[in-house]
GROMACS .gro file of C-alpha atoms in nm:
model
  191
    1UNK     CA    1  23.003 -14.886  -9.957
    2UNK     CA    2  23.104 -14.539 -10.051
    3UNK     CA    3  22.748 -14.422 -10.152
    4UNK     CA    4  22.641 -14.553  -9.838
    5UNK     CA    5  22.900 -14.373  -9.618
    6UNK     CA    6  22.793 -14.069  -9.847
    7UNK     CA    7  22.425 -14.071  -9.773
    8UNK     CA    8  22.521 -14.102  -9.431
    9UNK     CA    9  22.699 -13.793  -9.434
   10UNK     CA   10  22.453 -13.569  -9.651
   11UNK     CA   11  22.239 -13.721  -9.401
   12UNK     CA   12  22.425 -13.611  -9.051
   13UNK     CA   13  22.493 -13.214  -9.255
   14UNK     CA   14  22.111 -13.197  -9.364
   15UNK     CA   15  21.984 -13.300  -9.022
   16UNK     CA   16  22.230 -13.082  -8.836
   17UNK     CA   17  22.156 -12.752  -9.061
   18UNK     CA   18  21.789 -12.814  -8.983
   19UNK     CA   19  21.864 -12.841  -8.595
   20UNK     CA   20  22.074 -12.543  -8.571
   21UNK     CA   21  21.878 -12.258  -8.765
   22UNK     CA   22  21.803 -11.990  -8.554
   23UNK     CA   23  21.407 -12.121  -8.562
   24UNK     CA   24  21.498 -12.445  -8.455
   25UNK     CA   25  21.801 -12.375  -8.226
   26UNK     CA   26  21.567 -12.267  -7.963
   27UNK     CA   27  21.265 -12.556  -8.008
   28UNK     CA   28  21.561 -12.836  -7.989
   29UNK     CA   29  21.739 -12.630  -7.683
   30UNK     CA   30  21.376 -12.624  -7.552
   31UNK     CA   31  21.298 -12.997  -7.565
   32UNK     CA   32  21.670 -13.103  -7.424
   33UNK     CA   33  21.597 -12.875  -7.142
   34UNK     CA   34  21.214 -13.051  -7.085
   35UNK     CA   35  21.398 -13.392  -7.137
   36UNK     CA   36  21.671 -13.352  -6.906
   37UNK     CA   37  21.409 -13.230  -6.628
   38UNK     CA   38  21.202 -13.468  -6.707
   39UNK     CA   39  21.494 -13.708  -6.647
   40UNK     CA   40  21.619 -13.544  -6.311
   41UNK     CA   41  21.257 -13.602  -6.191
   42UNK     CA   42  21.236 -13.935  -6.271
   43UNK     CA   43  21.581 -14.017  -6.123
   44UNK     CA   44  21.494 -13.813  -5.813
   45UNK     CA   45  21.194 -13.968  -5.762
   46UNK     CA   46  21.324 -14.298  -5.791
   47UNK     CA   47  21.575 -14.293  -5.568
   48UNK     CA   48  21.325 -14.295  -5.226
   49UNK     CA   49  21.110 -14.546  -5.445
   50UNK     CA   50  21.416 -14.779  -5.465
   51UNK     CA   51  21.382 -14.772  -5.067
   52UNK     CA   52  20.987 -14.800  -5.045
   53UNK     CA   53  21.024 -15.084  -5.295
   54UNK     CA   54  21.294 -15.317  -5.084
   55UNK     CA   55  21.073 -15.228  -4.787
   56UNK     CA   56  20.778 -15.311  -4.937
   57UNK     CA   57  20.966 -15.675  -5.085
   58UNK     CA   58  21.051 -15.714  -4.711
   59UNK     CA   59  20.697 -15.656  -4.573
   60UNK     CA   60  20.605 -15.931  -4.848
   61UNK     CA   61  20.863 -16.194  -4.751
   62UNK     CA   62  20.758 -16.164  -4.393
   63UNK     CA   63  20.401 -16.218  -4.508
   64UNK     CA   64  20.480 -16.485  -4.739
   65UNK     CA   65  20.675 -16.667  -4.449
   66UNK     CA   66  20.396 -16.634  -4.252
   67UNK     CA   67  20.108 -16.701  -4.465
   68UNK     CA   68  20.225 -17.030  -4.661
   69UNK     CA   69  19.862 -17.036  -4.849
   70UNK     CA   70  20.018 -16.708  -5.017
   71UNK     CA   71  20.306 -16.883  -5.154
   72UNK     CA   72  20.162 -17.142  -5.263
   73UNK     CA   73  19.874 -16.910  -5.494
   74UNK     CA   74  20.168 -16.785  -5.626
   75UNK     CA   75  20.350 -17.061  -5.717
   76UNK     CA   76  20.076 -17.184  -5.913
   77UNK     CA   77  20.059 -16.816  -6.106
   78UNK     CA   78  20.395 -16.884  -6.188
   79UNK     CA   79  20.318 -17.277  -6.308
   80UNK     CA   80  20.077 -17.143  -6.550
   81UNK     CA   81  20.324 -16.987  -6.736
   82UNK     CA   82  20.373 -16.617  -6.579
   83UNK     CA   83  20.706 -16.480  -6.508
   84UNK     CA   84  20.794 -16.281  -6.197
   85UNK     CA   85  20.824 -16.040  -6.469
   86UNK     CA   86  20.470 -16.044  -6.531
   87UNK     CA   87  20.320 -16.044  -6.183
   88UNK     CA   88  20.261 -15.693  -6.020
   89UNK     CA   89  20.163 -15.607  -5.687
   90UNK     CA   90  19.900 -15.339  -5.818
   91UNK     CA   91  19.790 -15.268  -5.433
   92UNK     CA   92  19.889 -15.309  -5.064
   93UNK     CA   93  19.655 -15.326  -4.796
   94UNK     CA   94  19.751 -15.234  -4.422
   95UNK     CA   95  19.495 -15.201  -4.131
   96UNK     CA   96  19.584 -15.025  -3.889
   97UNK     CA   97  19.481 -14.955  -3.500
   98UNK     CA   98  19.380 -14.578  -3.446
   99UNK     CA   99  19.639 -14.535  -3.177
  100UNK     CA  100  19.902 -14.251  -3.183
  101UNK     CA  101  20.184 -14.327  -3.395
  102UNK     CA  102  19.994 -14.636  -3.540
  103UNK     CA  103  19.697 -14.501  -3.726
  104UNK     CA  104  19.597 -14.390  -4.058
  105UNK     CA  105  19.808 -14.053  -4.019
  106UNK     CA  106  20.115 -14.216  -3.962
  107UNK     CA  107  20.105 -14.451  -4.240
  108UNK     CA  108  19.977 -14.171  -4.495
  109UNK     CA  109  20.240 -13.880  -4.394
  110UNK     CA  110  20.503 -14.143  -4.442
  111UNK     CA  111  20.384 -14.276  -4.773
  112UNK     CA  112  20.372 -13.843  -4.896
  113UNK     CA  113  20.709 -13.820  -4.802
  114UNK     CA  114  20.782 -14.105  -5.058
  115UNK     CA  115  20.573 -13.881  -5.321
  116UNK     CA  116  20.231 -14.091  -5.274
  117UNK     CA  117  19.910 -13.846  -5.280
  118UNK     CA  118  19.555 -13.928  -5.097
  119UNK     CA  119  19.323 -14.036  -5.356
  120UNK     CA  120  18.985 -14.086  -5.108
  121UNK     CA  121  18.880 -14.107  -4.781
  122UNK     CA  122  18.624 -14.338  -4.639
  123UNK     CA  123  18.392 -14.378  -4.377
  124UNK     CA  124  18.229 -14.697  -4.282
  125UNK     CA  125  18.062 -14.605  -3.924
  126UNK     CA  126  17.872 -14.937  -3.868
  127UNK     CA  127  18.220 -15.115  -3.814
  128UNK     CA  128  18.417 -14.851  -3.661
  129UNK     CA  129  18.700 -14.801  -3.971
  130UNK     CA  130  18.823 -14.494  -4.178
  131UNK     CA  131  19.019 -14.581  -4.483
  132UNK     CA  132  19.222 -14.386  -4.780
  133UNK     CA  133  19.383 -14.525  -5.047
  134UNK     CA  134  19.704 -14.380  -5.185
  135UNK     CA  135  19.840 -14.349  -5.518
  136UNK     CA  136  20.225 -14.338  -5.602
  137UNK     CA  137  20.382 -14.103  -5.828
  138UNK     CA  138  20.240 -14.061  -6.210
  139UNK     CA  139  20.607 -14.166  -6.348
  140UNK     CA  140  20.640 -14.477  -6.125
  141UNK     CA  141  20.264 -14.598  -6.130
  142UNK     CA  142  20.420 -14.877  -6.267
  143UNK     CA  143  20.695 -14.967  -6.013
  144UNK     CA  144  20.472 -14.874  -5.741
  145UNK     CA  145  20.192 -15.035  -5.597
  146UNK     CA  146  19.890 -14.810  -5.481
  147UNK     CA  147  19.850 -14.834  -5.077
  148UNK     CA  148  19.521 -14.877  -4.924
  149UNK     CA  149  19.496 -14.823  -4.531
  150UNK     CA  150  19.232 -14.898  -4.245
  151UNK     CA  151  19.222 -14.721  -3.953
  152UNK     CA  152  19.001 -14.936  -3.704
  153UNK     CA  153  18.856 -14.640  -3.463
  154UNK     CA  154  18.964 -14.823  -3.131
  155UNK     CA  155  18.801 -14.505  -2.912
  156UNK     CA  156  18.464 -14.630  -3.023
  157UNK     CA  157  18.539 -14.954  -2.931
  158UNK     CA  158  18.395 -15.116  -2.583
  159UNK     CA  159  18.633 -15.036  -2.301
  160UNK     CA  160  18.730 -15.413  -2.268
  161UNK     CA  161  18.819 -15.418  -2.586
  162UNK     CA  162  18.994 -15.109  -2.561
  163UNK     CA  163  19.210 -15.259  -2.317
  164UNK     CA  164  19.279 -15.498  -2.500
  165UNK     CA  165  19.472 -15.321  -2.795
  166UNK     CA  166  19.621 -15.039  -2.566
  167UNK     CA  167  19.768 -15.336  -2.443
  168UNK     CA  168  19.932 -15.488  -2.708
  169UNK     CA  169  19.987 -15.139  -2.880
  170UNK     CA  170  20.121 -14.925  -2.577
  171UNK     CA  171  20.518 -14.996  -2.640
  172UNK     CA  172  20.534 -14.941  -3.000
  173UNK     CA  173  20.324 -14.662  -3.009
  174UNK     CA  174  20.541 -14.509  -2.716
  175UNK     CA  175  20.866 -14.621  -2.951
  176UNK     CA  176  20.786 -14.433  -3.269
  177UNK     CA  177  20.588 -14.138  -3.089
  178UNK     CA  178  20.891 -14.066  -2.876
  179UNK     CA  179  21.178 -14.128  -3.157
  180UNK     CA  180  20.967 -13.901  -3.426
  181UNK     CA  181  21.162 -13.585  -3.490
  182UNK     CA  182  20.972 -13.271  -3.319
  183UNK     CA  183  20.762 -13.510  -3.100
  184UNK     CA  184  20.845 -13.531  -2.696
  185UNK     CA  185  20.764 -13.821  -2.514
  186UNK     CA  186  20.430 -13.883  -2.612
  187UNK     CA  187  20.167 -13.775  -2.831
  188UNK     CA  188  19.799 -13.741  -2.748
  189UNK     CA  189  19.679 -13.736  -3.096
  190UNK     CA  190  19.545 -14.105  -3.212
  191UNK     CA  191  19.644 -14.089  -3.578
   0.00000   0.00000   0.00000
């Protein structure tokens, strides 16, 4: 027991003379300071993802209340042995109606300020969409899911049809145009 408790402490003085020599004083001070950025980031980062995350969980209850099939796929994922664990969410899809406050804009500005960066655009003219997908933050690549997002181009759209979403659209698009900070009433842009 005593030879142990000896090595131990030749151990702790060897490793501790090594670390503070002048040489290595400055590469260990170095790597705390990289580690303990490195950890601010991460905790930083996490905090809004904590938010995006029981949003995001919420979104997919509602859809899971609504869409039974859903539930019922994953049920059987988790009857053939997989754990919650396990399962990921690797991407979200949302369409979207190019109307202001509704469109691809909106949803992409509010997924950068949660640290996500536009990956692609696309255009697919034949049946009126734009797209982008979105991919979260290197460090929680893992935790996040990427986003994909639709934009169907409604002003291209026959003027029945037009009608038809400006209808159903008109109230919430007034709601969050009107309640964004450094908007007034409306806004005539159709992100």
């Amino acid at each position: 027991m005593q030879l142990k408790s000896l090595a131990l402490k030749s151990y702790r003085t060897t490793r501790s003379r090594r670390l503070h020599k002048p040489s290595n004083l400055s590469k260990t001070r170095s790597i705390a300071r990289a580690l303990h950025q490195e950890r601010r980031m991460t905790c930083v980062a996490q905090e809004p993802s904590r938010l995006l995350k029981a949003s995001l969980d919420s979104i997919f209850s509602s859809y899971l209340s609504s869409t039974p099939s859903a539930g019922q796929v994953i049920d059987r994922v988790y009857t053939q042995g997989y754990g919650q664990d396990q399962v990921f969410h690797d991407h979200f899809a949302f369409r979207t109606f190019g109307v202001p406050g509704l469109g691809l804009e909106s949803l992409g500005s509010a997924l950068e300020a949660f640290g996500y960066t536009r990956q692609d655009y696309y255009s697919f003219p034949r049946t009126h969409l734009l797209a982008a997908w979105y991919a979260p933050p290197q460090e929680l690549y893992t935790v996040l899911p990427r986003m994909f997002i639709s934009q169907l181009q409604v002003e291209k759209l026959s003027p029945a049809a037009q009608s038809i979403i400006h209808s159903y659209t008109a109230d919430v698009a007034d709601a969050l145009t009107s309640h964004s900070p450094g908007s007034g009433s409306s806004s005539s842009s159709s992100s």
